[in-house]
Short mmCIF file of C-alpha atoms in Angstrom, two decimals:
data_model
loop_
_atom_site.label_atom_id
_atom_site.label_comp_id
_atom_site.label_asym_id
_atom_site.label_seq_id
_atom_site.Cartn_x
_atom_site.Cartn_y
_atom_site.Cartn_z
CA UNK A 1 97.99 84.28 99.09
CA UNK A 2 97.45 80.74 98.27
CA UNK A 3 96.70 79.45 95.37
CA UNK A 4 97.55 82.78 93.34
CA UNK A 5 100.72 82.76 94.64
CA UNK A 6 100.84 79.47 93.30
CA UNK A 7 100.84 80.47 89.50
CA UNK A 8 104.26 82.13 89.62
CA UNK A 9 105.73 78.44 89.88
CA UNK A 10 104.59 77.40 86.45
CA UNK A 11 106.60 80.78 84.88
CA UNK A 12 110.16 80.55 84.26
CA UNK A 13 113.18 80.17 87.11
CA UNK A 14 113.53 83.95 88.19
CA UNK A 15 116.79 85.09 87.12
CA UNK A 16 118.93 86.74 89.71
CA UNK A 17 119.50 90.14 87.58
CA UNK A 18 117.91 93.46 89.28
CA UNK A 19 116.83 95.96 87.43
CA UNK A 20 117.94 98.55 89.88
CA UNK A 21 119.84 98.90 93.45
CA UNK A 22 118.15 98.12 96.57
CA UNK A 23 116.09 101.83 98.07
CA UNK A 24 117.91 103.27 100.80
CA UNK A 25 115.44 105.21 102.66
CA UNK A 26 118.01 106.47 105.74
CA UNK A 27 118.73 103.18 107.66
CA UNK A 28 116.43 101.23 105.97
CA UNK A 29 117.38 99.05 102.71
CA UNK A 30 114.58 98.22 100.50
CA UNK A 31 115.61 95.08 98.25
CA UNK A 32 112.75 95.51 95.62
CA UNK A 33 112.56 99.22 95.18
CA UNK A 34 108.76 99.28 94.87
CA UNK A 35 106.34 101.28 97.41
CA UNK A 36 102.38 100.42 98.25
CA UNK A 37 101.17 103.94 98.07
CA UNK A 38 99.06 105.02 101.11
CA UNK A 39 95.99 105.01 100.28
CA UNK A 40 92.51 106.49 102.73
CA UNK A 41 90.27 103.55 103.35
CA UNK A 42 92.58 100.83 101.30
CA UNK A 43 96.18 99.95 103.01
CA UNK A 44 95.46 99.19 106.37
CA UNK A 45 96.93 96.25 107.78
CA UNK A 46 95.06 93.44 106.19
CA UNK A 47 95.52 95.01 102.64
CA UNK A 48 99.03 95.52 103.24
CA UNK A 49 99.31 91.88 104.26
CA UNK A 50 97.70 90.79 101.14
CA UNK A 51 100.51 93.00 99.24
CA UNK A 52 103.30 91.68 101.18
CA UNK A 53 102.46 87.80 101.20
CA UNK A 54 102.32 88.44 97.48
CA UNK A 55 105.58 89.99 97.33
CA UNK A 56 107.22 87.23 99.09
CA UNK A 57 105.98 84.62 97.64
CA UNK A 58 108.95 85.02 94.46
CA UNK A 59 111.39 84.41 96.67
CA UNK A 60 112.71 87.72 96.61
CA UNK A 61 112.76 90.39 99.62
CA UNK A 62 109.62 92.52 99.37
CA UNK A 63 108.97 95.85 99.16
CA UNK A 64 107.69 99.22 101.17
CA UNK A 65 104.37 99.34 102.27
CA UNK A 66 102.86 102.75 103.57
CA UNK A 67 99.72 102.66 105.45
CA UNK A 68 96.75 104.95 105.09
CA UNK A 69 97.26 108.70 105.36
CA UNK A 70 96.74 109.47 109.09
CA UNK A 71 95.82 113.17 110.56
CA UNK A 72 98.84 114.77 112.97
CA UNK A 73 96.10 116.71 115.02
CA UNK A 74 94.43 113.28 115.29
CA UNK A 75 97.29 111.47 116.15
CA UNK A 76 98.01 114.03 118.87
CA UNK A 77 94.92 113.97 120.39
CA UNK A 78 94.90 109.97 120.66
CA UNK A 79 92.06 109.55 118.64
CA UNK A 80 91.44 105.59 118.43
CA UNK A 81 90.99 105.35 114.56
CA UNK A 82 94.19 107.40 114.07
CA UNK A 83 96.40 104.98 116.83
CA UNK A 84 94.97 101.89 114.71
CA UNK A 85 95.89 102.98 111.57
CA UNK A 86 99.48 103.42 112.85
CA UNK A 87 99.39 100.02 114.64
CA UNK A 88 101.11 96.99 112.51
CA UNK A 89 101.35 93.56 112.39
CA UNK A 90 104.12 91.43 114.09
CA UNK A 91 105.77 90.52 110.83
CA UNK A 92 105.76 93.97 109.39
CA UNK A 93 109.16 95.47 108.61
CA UNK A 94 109.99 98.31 107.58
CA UNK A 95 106.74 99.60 109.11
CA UNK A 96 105.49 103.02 107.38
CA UNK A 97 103.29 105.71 108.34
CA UNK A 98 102.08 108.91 106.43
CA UNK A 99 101.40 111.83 108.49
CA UNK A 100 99.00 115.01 106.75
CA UNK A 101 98.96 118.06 108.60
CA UNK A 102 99.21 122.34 108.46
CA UNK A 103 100.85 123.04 111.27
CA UNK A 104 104.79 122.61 111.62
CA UNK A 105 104.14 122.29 115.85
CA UNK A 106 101.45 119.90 115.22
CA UNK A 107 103.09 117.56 112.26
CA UNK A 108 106.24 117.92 114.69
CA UNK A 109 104.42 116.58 118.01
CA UNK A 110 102.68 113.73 115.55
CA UNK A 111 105.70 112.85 114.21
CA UNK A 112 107.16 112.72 117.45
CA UNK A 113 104.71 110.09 119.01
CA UNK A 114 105.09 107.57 116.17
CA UNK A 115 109.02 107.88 116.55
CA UNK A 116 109.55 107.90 120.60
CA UNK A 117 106.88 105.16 120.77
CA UNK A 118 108.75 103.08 118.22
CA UNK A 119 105.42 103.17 116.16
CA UNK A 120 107.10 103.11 113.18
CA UNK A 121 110.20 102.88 111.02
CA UNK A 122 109.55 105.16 108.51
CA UNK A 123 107.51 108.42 107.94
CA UNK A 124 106.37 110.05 105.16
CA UNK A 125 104.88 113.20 104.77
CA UNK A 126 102.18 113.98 102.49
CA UNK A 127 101.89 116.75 100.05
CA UNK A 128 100.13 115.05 97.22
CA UNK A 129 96.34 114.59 98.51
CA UNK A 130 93.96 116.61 95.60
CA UNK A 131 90.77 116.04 97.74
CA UNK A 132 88.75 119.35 98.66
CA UNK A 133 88.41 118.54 102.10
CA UNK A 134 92.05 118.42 102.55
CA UNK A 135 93.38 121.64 99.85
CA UNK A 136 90.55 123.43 101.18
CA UNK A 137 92.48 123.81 104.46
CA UNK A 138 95.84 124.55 102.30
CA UNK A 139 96.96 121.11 103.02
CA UNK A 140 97.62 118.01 100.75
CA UNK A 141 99.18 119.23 97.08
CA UNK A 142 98.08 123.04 98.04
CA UNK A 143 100.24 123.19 100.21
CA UNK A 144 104.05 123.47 98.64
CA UNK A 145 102.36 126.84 96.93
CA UNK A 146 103.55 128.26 100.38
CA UNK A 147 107.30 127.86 100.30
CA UNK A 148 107.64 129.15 103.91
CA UNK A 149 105.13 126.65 105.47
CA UNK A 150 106.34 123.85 103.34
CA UNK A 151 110.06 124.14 104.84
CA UNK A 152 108.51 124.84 108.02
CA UNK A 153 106.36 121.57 108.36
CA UNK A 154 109.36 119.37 106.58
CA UNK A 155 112.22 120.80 109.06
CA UNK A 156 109.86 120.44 111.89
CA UNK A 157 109.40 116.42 111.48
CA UNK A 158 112.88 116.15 110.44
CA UNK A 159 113.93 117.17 113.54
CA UNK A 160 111.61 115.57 115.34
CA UNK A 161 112.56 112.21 113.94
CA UNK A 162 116.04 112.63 113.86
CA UNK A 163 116.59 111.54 118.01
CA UNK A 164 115.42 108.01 117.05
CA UNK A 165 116.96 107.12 113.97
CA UNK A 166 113.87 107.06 111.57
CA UNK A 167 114.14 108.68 107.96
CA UNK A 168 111.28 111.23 107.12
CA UNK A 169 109.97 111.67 103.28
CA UNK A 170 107.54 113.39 101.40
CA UNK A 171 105.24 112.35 98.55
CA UNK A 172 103.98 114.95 96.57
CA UNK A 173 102.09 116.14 93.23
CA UNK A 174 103.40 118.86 90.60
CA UNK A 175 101.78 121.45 92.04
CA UNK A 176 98.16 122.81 92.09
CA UNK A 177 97.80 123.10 88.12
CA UNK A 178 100.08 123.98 85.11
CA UNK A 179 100.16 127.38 86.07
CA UNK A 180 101.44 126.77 89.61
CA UNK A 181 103.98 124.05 89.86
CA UNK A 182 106.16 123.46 92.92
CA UNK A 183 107.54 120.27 92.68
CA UNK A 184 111.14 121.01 91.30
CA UNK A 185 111.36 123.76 93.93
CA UNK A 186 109.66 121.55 97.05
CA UNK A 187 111.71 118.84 95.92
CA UNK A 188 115.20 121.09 96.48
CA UNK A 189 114.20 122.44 99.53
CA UNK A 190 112.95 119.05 101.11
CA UNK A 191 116.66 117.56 99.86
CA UNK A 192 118.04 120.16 101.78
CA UNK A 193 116.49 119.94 104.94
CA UNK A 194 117.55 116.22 105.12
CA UNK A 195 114.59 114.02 104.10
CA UNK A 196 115.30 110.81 103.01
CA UNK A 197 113.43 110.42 99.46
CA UNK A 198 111.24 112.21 97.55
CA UNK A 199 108.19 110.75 95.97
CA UNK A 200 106.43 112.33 93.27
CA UNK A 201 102.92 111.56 91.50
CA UNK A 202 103.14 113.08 88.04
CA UNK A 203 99.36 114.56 87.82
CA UNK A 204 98.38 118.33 89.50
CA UNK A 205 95.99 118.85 91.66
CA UNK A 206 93.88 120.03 89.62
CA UNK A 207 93.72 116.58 87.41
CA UNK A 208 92.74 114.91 90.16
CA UNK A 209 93.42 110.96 88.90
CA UNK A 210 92.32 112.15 85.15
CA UNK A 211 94.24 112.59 82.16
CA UNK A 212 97.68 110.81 81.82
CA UNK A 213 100.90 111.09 84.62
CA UNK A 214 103.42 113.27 82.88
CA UNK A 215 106.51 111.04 83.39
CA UNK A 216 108.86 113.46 82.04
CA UNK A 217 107.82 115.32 85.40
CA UNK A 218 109.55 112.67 87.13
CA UNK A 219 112.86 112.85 85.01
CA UNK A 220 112.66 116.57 85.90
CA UNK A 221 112.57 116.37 89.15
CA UNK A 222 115.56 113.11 89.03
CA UNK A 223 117.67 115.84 87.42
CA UNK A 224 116.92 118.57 90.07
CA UNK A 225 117.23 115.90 93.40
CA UNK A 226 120.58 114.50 93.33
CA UNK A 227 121.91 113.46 96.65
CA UNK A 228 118.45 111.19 97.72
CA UNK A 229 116.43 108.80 95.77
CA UNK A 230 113.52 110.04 93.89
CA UNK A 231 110.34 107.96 93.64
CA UNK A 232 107.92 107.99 90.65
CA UNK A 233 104.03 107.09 90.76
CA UNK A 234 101.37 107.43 88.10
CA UNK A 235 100.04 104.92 85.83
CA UNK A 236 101.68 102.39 87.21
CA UNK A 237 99.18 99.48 86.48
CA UNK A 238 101.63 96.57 85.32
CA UNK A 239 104.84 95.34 86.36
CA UNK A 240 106.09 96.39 82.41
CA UNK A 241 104.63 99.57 83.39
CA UNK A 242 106.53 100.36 86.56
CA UNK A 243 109.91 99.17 84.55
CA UNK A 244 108.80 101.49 81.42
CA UNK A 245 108.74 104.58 84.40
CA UNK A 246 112.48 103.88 85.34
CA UNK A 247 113.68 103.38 82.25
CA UNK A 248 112.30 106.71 81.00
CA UNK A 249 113.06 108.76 83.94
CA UNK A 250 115.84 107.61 85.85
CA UNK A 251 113.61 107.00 89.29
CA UNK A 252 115.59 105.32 91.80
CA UNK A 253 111.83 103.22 92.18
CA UNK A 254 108.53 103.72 91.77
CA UNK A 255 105.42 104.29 93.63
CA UNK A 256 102.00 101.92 93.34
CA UNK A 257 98.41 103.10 94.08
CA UNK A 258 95.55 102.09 92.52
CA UNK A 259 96.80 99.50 89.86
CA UNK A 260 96.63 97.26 93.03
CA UNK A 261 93.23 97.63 93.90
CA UNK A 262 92.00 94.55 94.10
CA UNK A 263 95.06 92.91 92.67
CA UNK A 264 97.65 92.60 95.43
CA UNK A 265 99.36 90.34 93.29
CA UNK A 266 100.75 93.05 91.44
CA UNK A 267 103.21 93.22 93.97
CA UNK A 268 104.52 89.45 92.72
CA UNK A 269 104.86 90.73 89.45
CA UNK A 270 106.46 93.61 90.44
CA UNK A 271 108.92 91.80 92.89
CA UNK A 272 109.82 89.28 90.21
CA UNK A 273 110.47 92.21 87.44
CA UNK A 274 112.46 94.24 89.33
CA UNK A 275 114.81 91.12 89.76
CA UNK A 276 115.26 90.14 86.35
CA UNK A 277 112.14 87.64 86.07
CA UNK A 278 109.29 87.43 83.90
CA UNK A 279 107.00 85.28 86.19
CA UNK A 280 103.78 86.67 86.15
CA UNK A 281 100.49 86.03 88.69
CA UNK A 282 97.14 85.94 85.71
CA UNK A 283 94.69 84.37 88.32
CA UNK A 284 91.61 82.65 87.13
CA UNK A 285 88.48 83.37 89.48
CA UNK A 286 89.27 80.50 91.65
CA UNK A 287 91.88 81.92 93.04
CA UNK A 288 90.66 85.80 92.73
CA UNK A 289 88.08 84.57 95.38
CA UNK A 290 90.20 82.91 98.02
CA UNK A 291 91.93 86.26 97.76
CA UNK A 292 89.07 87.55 98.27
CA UNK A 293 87.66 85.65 101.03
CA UNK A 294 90.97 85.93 103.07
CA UNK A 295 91.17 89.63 102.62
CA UNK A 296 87.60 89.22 104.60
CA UNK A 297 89.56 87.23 107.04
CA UNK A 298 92.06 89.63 107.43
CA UNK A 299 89.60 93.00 107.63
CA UNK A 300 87.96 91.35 110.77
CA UNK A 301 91.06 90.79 112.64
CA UNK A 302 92.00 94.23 111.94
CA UNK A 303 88.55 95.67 113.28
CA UNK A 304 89.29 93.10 116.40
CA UNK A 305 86.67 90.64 115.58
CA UNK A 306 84.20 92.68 114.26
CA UNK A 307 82.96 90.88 111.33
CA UNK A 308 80.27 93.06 110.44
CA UNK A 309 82.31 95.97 110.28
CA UNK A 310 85.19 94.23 108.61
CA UNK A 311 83.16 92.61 106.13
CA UNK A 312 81.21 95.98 105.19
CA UNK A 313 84.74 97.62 104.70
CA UNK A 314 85.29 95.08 102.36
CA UNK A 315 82.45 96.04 100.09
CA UNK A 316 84.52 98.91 98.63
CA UNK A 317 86.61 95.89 97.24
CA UNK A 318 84.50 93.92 95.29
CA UNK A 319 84.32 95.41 92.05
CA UNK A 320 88.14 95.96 91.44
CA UNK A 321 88.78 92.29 92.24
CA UNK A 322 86.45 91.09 89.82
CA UNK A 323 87.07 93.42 86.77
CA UNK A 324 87.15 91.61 84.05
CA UNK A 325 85.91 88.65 85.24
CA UNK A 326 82.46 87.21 83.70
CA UNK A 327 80.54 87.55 86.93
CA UNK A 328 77.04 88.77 86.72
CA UNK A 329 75.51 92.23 87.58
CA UNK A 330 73.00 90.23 90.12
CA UNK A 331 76.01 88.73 92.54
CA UNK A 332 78.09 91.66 91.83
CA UNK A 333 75.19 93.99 93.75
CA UNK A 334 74.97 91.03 96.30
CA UNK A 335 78.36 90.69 96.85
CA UNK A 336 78.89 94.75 97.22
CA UNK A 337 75.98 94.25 100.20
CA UNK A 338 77.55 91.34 101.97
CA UNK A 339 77.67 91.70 105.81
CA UNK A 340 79.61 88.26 107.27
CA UNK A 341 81.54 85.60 106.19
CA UNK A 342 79.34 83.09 105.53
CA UNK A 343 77.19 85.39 103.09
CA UNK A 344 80.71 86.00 101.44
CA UNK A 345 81.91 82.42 101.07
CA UNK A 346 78.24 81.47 99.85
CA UNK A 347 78.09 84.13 96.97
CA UNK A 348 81.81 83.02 96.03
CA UNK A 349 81.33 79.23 95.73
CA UNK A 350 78.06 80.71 93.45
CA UNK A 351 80.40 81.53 90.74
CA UNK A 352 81.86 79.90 88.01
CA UNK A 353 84.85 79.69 89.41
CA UNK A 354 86.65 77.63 86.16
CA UNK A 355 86.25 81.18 84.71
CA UNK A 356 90.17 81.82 83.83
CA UNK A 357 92.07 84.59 83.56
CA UNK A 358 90.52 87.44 81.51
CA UNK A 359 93.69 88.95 80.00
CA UNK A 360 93.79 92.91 79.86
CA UNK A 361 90.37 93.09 80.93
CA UNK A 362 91.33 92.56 84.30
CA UNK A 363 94.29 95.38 84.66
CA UNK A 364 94.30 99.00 84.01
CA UNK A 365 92.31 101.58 84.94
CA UNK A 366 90.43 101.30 88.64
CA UNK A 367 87.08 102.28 88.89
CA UNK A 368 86.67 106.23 87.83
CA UNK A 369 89.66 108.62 86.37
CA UNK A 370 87.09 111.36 87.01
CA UNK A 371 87.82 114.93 85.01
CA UNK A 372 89.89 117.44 85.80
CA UNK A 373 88.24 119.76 88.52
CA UNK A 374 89.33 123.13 89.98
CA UNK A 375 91.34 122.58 93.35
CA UNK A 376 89.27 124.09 96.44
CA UNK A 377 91.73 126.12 98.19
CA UNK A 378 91.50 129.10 100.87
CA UNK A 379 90.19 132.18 100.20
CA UNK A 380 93.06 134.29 98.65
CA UNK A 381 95.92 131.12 98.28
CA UNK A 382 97.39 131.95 94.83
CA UNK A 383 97.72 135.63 95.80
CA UNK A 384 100.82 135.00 97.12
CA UNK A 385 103.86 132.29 97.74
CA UNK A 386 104.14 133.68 101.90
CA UNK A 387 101.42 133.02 104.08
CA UNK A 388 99.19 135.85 105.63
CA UNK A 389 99.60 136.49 109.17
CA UNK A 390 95.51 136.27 109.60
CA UNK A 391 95.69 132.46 107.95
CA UNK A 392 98.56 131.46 109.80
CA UNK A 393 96.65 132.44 112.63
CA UNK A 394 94.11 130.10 111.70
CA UNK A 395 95.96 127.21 111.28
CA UNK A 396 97.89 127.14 114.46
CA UNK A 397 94.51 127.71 116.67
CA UNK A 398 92.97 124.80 114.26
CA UNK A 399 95.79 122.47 114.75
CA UNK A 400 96.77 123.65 118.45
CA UNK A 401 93.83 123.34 120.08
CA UNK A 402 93.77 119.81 121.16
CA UNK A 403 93.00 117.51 124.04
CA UNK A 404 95.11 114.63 125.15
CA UNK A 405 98.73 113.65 124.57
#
């Protein structure tokens, strides 16, 4: 992280008083009992480099960091973008993996390849994801409506797992809206069938990222899990944020999304806080853009030397690691266009790089909250909590009919 990284020497001596237990996730202890939420097209490896080199840099252990959300019919099948995404780095530990699928047989079998083929440490299964493509299919945060399927899916990648050692949980929403919750009773039943934590984001479905996370949800749900920790995410944007959540609810940790976009140094602040410090990372735009330019670094290795590709992924970037900053709407459109290093490190060195550290302009909200939208679901979902014979039909040939592995 360089010089960012560098800032949290001029705070105070952190002070060695943690705020809560280390996570214990099955086998695995978690020192700082903060999680990198997986997130599609943001936490692959070079992203969740960034996170960890931040998190390590206060001297304390680092957290949990999931990579992006990765299709069990894809994984079974082989398909190349699915075996990267659950490919790490050599100095990744615990490595996590979150698997999305319909089909108990199919989640199983996916589940199943990253655990014989020591692919992972960790797998967590997701239940939270509010985007049509996914609920549309009854999957993602549609899919606890069906208690049957949901136990299904959760034994069947229990099991699976449970040969080689590595701890299976599930991250979820409330439900689908306020009229259809699930999350106290998913949360039972998944305790029950032996998962190792549950993680819960505080918004429905049908809120999408809008609106503010209900909290109290999270307390609800602390009171209803007892034997396995219980995870809180939602408007986590600050380290004083993420100890405000515990405080109020009770989580055994919490969960981070996007308040790290473009601020992987969140994860310092959140390292020190959680161990009784209040060092803080307020980069000025210097160091914002050898974060910046590294990241670039780091998104070509992962695309194995492709720097146009790497680069272009990178574009997504731009704008959440220079909110705030005094940077003008010229270089911000050439800088969301850039297409190799060189460009890159050209268009950084343009700025004004004694620009210092814009206060709360730089945190919060990243990019759009959106409005609340009704969830896409099958035709027929709410009908009923069981699952017709005809749709279950449907899933199984859709998940079953695969080639390879």
């Amino acid at each position: 992280m360089g010089r960012v990284t560098s800032l949290l020497d001029r705070a105070d001596t952190p002070a060695p008083a943690p705020v809560l237990p280390p996570l214990r996730i099955g086998p695995i202890t978690v020192a700082t009992p903060v999680v990198l939420a997986p997130m599609a097209g943001v936490t692959n490896r070079a992203f969740r480099t960034l996170c960890r080199e931040a998190g390590r840099s206060t001297g304390f252990d680092p957290g949990l960091y999931v990579a992006e959300m990765v299709t069990s019919r894809a994984l079974v099948e082989r398909n190349e973008a699915a075996l990267r995404i659950v490919t790490f780095g050599g100095d990744e530990s615990p490595r996590s993996a979150q698997v999305y699928g319909v089909d108990p047989a199919t989640v199983a079998a996916a589940v199943r390849i990253i655990a014989a083929e020591d692919r992972a440490d960790h797998v967590d299964l997701n239940f939270g994801c509010p985007v049509p493509k996914v609920t549309r299919k009854g999957g993602g945060a549609a899919l606890p409506w069906k208690r049957r399927l949901f136990t299904d899916i959760v034994r069947a990648a229990v099991d699976a797992a449970e040969p080689y050692g590595v701890p299976v949980t599930i991250k979820m929403r409330k439900g689908i809206d306020d009229d259809h919750l699930t999350y106290l009773e998913a949360g039972r039943i998944a305790e029950g069938l032996g998962v190792a934590a549950v993680a819960l984001h505080a918004r429905t479905a049908a809120q999408h990222y809008s609106g503010v996370a209900d909290w109290e949800s999270i307390a609800r749900l602390k009171e209803a899990v007892r034997t396995v920790p219980v995870l809180g995410n939602g408007d986590i944007w600050s380290a004083e944020d993420a100890l405000d959540m515990v405080r109020r609810t009770g989580a055994d940790g919490v969960v981070v999304g996007r308040g790290c976009q473009g601020r992987p140094w969140l994860f310092a602040d959140l390292a020190a806080a959680f161990n009784g410090s209040d060092a803080r990372v307020r980069p000025g735009l210097r160091e914002v853009a050898d974060v910046l330019y590294r990241h670039g670094e780091l998104m070509i290795d992962y695309y194995d030397g492709d720097e146009h590709r790497g680069v272009r992924d990178l574009r997504k970037h731009m704008a959440w690691y220079l909110k705030g900053y005094a940077v003008g709407g010229e270089t911000r459109h050439a800088l969301a266009r850039v297409s190799s290093l060189v460009e890159l490190r050209e268009l950084l060195d343009g700025l004004d790089l004694t620009i210092g550290y814009p206060g709360s302009d730089a945190e919060g909200q990243r990019g759009r909250a959106g409005s609340p939208k009704t969830p896409h679901l099958p035709y027929g979902w709410l009908d009923s909590r069981d699952l017709d014979t005809e749709f279950e039909a449907k899933l199984r040939e859709a998940e079953l009919s695969v080639s390879g592995g």
